[in-house]
Short mmCIF file of C-alpha atoms in Angstrom, two decimals:
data_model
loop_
_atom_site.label_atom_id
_atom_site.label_comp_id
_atom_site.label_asym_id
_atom_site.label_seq_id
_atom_site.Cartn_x
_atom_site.Cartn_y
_atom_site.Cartn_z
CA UNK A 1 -64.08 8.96 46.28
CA UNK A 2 -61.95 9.17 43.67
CA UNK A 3 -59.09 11.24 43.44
CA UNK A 4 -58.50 13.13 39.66
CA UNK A 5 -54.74 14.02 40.09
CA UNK A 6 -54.09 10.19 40.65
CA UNK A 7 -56.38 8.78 38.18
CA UNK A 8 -56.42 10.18 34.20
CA UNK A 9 -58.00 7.02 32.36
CA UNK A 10 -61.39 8.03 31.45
CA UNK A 11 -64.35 6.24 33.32
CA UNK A 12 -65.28 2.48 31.87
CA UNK A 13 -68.45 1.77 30.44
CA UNK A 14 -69.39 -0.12 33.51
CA UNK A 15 -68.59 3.06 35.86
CA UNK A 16 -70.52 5.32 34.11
CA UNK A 17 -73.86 3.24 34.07
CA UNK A 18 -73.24 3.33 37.63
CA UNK A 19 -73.03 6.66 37.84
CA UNK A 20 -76.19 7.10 35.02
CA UNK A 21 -78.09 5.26 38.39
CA UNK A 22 -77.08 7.56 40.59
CA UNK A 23 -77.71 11.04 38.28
CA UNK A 24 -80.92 9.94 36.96
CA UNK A 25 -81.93 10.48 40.62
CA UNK A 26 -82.03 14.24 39.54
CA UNK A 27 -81.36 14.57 35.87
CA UNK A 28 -83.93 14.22 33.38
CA UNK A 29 -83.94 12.63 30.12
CA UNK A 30 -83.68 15.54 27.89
CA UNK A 31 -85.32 15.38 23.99
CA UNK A 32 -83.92 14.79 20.76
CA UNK A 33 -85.42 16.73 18.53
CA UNK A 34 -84.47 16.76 14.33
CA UNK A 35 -83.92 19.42 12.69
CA UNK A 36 -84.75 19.64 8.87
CA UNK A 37 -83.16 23.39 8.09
CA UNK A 38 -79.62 22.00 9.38
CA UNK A 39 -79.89 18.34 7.58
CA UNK A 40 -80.58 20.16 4.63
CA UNK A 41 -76.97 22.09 5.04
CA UNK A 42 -75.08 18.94 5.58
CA UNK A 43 -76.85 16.93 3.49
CA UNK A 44 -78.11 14.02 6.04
CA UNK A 45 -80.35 14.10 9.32
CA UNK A 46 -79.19 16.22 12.47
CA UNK A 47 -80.46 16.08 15.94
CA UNK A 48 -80.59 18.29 18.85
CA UNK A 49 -79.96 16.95 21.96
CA UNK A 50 -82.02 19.56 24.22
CA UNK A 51 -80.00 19.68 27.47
CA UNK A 52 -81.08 23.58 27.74
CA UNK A 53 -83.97 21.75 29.03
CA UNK A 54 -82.58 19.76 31.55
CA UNK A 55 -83.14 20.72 35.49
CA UNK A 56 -81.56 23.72 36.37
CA UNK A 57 -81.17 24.38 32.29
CA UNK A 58 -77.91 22.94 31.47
CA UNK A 59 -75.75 19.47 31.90
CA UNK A 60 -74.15 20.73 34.73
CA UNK A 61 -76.50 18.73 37.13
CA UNK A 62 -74.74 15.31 35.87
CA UNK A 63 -71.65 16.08 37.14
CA UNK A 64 -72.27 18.03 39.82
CA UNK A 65 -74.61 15.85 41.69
CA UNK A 66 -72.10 12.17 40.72
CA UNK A 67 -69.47 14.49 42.15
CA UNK A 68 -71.15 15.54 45.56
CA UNK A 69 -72.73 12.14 46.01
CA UNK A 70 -69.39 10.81 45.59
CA UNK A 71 -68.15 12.63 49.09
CA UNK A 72 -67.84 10.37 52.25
CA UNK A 73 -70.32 11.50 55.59
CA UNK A 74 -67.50 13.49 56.88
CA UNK A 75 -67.13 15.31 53.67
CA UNK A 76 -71.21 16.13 53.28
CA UNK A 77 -71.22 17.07 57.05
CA UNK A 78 -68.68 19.85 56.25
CA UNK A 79 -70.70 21.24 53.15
CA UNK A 80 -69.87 21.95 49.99
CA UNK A 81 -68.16 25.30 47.98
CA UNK A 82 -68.12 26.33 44.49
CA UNK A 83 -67.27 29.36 42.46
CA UNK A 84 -69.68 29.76 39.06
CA UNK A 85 -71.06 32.74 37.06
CA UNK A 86 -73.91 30.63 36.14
CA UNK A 87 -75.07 26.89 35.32
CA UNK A 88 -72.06 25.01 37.48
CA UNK A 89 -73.30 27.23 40.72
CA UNK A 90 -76.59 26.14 39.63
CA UNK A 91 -75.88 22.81 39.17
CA UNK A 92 -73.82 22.58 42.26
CA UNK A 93 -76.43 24.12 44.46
CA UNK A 94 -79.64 22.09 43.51
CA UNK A 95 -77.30 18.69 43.68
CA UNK A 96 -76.36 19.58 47.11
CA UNK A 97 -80.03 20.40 47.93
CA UNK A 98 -81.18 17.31 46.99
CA UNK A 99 -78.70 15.48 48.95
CA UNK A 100 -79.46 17.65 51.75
CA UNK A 101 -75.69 18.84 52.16
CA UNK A 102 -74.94 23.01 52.69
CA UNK A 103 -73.57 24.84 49.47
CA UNK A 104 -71.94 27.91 49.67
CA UNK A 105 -71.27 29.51 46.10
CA UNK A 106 -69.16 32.12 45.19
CA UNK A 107 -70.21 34.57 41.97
CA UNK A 108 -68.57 37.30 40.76
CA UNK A 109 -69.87 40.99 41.64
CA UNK A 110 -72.35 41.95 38.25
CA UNK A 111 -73.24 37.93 37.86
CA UNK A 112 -76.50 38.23 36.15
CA UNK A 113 -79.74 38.49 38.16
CA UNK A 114 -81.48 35.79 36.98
CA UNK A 115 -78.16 33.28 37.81
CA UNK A 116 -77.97 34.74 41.11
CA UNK A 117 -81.33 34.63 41.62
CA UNK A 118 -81.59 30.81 40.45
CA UNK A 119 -78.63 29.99 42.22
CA UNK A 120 -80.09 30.84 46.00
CA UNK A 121 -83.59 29.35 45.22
CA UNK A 122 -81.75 26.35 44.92
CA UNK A 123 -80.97 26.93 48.68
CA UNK A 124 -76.97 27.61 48.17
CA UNK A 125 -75.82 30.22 50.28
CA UNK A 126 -74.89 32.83 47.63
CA UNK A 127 -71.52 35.10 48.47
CA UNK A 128 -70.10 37.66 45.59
CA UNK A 129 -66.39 38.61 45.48
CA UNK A 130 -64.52 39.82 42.88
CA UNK A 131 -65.14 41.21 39.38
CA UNK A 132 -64.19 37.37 37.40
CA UNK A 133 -64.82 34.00 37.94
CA UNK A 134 -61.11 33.79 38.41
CA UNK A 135 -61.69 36.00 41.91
CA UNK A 136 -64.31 34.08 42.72
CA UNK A 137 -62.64 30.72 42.56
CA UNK A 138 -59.55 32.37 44.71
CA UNK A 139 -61.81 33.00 47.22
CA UNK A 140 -63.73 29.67 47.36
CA UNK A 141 -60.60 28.00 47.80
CA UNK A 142 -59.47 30.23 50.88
CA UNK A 143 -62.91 29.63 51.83
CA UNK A 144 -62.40 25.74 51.94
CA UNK A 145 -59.01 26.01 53.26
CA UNK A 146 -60.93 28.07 56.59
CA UNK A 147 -63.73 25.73 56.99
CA UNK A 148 -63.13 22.81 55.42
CA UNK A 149 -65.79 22.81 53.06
CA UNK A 150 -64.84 20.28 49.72
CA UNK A 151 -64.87 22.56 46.72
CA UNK A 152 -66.58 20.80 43.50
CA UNK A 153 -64.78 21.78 40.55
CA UNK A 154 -66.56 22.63 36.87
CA UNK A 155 -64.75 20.14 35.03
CA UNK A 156 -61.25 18.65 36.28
CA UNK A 157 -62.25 16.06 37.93
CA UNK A 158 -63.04 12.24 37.27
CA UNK A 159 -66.37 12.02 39.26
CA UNK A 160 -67.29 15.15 36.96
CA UNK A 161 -66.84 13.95 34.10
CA UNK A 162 -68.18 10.67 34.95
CA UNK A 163 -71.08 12.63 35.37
CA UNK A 164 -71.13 14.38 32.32
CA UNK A 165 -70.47 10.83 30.36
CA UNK A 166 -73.88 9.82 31.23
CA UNK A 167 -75.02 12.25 28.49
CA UNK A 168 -73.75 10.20 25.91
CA UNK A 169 -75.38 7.16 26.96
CA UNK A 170 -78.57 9.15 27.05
CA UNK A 171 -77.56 10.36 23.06
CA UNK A 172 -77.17 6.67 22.05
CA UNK A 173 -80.16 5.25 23.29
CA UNK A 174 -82.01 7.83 21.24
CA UNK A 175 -80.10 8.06 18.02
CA UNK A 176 -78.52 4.88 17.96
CA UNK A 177 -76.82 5.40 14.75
CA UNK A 178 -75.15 8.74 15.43
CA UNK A 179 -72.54 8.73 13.09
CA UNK A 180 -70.71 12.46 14.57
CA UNK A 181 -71.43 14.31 18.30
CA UNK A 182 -70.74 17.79 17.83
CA UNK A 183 -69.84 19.18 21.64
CA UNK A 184 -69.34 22.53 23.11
CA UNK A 185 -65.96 23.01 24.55
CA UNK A 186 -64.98 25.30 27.23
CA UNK A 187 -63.05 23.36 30.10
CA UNK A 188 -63.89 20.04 28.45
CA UNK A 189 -65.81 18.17 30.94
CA UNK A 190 -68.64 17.65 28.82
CA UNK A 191 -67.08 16.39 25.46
CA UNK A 192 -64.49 14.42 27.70
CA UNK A 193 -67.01 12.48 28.75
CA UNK A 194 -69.81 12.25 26.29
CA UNK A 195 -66.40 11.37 23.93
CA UNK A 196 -65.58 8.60 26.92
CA UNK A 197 -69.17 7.11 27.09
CA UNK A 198 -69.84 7.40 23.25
CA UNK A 199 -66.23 5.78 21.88
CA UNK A 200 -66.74 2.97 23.86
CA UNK A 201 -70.27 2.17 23.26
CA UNK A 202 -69.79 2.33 19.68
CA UNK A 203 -66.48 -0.06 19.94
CA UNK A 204 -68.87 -2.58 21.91
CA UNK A 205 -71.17 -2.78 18.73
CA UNK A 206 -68.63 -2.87 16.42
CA UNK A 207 -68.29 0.37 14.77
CA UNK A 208 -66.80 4.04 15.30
CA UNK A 209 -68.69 7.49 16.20
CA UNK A 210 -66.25 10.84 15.27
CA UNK A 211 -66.51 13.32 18.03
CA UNK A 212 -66.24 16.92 17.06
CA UNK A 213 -65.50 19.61 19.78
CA UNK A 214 -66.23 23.10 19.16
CA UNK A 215 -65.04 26.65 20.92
CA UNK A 216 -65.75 30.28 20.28
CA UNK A 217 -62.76 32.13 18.97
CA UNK A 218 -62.27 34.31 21.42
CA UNK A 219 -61.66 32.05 23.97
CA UNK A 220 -60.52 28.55 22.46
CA UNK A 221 -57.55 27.03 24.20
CA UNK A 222 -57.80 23.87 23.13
CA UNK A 223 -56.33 23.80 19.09
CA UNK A 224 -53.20 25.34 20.61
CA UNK A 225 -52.95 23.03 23.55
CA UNK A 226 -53.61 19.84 21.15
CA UNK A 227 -50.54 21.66 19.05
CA UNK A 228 -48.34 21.63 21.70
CA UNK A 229 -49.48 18.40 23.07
CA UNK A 230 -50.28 20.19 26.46
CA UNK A 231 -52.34 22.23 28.11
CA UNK A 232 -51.14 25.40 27.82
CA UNK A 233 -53.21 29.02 28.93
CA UNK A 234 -54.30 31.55 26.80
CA UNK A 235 -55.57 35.36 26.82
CA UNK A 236 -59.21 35.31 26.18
CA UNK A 237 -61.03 38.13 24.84
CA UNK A 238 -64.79 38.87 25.45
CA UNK A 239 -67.60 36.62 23.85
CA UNK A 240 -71.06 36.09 24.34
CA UNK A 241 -70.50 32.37 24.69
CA UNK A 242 -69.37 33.31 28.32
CA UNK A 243 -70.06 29.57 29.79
CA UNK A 244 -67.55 28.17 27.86
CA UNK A 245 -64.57 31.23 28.05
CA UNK A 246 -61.99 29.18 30.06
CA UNK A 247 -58.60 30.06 29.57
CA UNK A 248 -56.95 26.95 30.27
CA UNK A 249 -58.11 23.22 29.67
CA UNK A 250 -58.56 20.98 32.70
CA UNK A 251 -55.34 18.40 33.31
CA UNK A 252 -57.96 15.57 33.40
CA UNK A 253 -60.02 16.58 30.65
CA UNK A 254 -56.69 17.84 27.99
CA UNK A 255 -55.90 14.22 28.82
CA UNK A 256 -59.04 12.22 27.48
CA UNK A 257 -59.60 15.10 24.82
CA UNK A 258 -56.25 14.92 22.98
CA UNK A 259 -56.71 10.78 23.30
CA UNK A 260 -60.37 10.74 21.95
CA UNK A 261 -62.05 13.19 20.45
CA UNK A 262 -61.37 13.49 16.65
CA UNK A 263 -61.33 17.22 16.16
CA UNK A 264 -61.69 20.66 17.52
CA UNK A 265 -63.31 23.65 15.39
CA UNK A 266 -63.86 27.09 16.44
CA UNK A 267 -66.74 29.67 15.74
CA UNK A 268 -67.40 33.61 15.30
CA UNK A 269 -69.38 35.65 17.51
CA UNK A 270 -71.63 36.54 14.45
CA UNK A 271 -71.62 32.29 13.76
CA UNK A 272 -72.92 31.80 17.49
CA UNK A 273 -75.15 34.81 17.36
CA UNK A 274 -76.70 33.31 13.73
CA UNK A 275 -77.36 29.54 15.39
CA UNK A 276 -78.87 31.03 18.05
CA UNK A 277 -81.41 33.23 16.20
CA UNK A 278 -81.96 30.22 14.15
CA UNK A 279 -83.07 28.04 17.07
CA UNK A 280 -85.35 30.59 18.45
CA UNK A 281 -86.65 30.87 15.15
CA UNK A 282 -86.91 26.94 13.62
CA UNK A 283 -86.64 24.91 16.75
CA UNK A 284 -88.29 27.05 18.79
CA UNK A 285 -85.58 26.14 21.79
CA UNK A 286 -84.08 28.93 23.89
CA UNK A 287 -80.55 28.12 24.11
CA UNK A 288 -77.30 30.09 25.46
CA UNK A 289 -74.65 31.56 23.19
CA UNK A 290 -72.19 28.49 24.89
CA UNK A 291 -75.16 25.66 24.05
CA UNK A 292 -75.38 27.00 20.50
CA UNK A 293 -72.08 27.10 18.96
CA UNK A 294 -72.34 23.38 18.03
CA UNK A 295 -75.31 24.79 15.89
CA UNK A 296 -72.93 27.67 14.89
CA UNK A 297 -70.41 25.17 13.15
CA UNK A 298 -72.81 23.43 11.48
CA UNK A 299 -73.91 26.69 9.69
CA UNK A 300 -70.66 27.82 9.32
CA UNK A 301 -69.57 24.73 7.52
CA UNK A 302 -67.16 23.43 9.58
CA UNK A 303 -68.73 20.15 9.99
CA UNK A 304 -68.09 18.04 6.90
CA UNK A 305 -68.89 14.70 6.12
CA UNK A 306 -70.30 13.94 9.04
CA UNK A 307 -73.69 11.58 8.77
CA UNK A 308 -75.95 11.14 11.24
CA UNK A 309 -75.05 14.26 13.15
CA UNK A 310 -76.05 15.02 17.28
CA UNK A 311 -75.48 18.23 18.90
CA UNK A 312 -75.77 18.73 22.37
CA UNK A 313 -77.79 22.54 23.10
CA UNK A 314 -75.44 22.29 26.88
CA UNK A 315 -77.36 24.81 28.13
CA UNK A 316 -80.75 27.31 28.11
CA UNK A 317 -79.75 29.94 31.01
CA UNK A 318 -79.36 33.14 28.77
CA UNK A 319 -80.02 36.64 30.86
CA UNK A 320 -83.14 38.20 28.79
CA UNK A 321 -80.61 41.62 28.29
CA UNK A 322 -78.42 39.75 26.49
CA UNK A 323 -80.45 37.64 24.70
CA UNK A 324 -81.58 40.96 23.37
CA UNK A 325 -78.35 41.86 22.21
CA UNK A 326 -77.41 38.39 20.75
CA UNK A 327 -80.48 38.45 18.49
CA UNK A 328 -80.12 41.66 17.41
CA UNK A 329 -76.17 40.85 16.48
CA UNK A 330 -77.67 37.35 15.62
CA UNK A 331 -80.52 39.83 12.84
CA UNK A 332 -77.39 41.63 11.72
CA UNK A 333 -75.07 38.47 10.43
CA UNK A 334 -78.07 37.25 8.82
CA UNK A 335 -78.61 40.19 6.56
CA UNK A 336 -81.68 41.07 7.99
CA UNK A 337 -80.97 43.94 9.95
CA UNK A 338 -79.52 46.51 8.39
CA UNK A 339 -78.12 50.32 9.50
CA UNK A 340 -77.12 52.51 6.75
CA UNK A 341 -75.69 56.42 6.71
CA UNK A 342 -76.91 58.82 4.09
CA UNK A 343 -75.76 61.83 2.96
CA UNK A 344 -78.22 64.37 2.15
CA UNK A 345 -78.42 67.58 0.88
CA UNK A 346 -79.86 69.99 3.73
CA UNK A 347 -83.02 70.69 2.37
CA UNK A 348 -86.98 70.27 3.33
CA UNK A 349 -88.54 67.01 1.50
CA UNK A 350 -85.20 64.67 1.64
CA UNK A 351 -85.73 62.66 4.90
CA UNK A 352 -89.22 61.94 3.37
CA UNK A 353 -87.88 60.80 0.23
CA UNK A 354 -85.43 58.32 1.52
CA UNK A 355 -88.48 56.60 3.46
CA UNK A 356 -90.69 56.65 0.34
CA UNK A 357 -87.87 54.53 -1.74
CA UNK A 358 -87.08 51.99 1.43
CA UNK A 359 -91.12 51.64 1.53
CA UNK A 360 -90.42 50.63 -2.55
CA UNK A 361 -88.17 48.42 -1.57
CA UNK A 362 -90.70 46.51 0.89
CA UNK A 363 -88.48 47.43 3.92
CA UNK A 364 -89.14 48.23 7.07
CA UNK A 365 -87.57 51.44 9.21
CA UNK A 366 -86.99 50.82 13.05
CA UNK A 367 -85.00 53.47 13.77
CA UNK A 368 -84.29 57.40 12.53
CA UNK A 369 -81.65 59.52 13.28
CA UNK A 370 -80.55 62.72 12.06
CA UNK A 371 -78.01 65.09 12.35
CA UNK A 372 -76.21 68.34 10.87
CA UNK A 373 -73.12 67.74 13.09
CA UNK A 374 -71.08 64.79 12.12
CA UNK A 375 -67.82 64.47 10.67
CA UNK A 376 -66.91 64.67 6.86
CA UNK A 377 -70.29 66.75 6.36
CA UNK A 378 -70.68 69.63 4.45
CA UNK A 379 -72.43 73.05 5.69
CA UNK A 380 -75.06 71.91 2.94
CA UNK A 381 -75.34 68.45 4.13
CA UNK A 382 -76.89 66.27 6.72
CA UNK A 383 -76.54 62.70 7.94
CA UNK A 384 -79.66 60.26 8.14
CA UNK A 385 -78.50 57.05 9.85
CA UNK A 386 -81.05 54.65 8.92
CA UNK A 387 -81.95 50.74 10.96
CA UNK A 388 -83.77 48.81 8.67
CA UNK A 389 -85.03 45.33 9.05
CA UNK A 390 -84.68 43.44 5.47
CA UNK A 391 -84.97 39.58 4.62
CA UNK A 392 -82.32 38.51 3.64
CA UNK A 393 -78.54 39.40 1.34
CA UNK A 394 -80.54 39.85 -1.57
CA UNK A 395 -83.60 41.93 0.07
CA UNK A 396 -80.73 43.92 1.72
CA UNK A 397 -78.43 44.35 -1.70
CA UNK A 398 -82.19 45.27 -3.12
CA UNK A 399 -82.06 48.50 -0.51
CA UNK A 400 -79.00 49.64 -1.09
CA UNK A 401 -79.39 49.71 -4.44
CA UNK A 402 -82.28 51.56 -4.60
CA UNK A 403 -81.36 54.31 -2.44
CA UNK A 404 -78.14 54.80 -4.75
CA UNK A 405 -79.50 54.20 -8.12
CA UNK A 406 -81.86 57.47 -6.75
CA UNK A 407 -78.30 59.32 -6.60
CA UNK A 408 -77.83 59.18 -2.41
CA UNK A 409 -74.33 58.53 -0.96
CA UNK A 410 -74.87 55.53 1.01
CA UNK A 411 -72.70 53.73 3.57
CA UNK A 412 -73.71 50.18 5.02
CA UNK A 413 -72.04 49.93 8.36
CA UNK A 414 -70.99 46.64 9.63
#
């Protein structure tokens, strides 16, 4: 077993084959699909590396299962703990299945059904405490301390991320002239060691690879920590790329990140919601918010120059209520959703008219609603709030104009 607060080199080469031996017991080799729409943005060919379609639908398998197999016989007879909101108590639990060793996984109360669900048909003995993943980990370690179950750890760890490395083995063999990986980032286990498999391979042949990490903006620790060349904590604030909201960077993984990954990038909620619309819609892949900001900085332009581009999609396990939300917030950054508020005059005929020129326009109402009683109207007026779906900025511009060039007030809400 190794130990990660006594070891922070990255694995060799050599170690993670080994360990590629050992995961593809359980992982699957994932596809690499192109993608035309997003070479055509950067201006050379792009690849998705489909992980969302890996066992258990995310990387976390790798790590989890070099990690556990890792543990001595004492350590499987006394069982295994976790604490996950979603693909590492996943991850954890099928591993420890497979290797026939007890899991007991701690979620946070209001984890979504379908994680929760996965997570016990995997055969983990499910437990949920607290109202954060933070509670959750604070009582899976005062759950190891009592029984002396080993707790396996999302990221900071060297077996982990050994784990994880055998991704980017997997990436080379299929585009062996990837020129840039683009990586989600939340505790960094993943780009550490894709970065850790992927430098070294390319030094073997002779030649660099750039390795671009990327976080959501509400919850990236990592530019500041590179800044102040240490790991340092951070407030987050709510996103919809919840697998990768960590508020801190792993010791281990800061380490290998700040030696050999070339740059970090961050991304909007409205950039994350856009990629992911985008894949449903031209890669017909069904990805998280945290597997699609890679996607998201593409679009958003923050990958430049980059070549023969890879992104990894980490991750498919996306709870259908929010995936509902995310692509109607994904509809609304794209322009193609749009809700509008109209002042009329309070008379018969007018809500009529206002659907007659949208119907010009060759847009499509979704949603009505009307009322005498809101703020800043006159006793003569009414409000129409109108939800339109449109094609595009210019289809949408096209609406807008023609409900003011007919002399409405109009206001486009954001």
């Amino acid at each position: 077993m190794t130990d990660s607060t006594t070891r922070l080199a990255y694995p060799s080469l050599a170690e993670i084959e080994e360990a590629r031996i050992r995961v593809s017991q359980v992982a699957q080799v994932t596809p690499m699909e192109s993608s035309r729409f997003l070479a055509e943005i950067i201006g050379s060919p792009v690849y998705l590396k489909c992980e969302n379609l890996q066992r258990t639908g995310s990387y976390k398998i790798r790590g989890a299962y070099n990690r556990i197999s890792a543990l001595s016989d004492v350590e499987k007879s006394r069982g295994v703990v976790a604490a996950s909101a979603g693909n590492h108590a996943q991850g954890v639990a099928f591993a420890a299945r497979e290797l026939g060793i007890a899991a007991t996984i701690f979620m946070p109360i209001g984890v979504p059904l379908p994680k929760l669900q996965a997570t016990r048909a995997y055969g983990a003995e499910v437990i949920l405490r607290g109202h954060s993943v933070e509670e959750a980990l604070g009582a899976a370690a005062e759950y190891s301390q009592a029984t002396g179950a080993v707790i396996i750890p999302p990221f900071d760890h060297f077996d982990v991320v050994m784990g994880q490395a055998t991704l980017g083995l997997e990436i080379l063999d299929q585009v062996p002239d990837a020129d840039t990986l683009v990586v989600p980032i939340g505790g960094g286990g993943l780009i550490a060691g894709i970065a850790a498999a992927a430098k070294q391979q390319a030094a073997a042949l002779g030649r660099s690879i750039r390795i671009v990490g990327v976080q959501a903006e509400n919850a990236a620790a990592y530019p500041p920590s590179l800044a102040a060349g240490e790991a340092v904590s951070i407030v987050t604030t709510p996103t919809i790329a919840d697998g990768i909201q960590v508020a801190r960077p792993g010791l281990l993984n800061f380490a290998i990140i700040r030696e050999l990954v070339d740059e970090v990038v961050t991304v909007s909620e409205a950039d994350t919601a856009r990629a992911l619309l985008l894949l449903l819609e031209r890669a017909k892949q069904v990805v998280e918010p945290a597997g699609a900001v890679g996607v998201a900085a593409i679009l958003a332009g923050k990958v430049k120059n980059a070549g023969t581009t890879v992104t990894v999609l980490s991750g498919g396990n996306i709870d259908p209520l929010l995936m509902q939300r995310v692509i109607s917030h994904g509809l609304a950054a794209s322009d193609r959703y749009l809700k509008l508020r109209i002042m009329l005059p309070d008379r018969p005929g007018q809500l009529a008219r206002t659907a007659e020129l949208v119907a010009e326009a060759n847009a499509n109402v979704v949603e009505v609603q009307h009322t005498r009683h809101g703020k800043g109207l006159q006793i003569s007026q009414v409000e129409l709030e109108l939800h339109i779906e449109t094609r595009g900025p210019e289809h949408r511009d096209q609406v807008v104009a023609k409900l003011r060039d007919a002399g409405y007030e109009v206001r486009v809400e954001e």
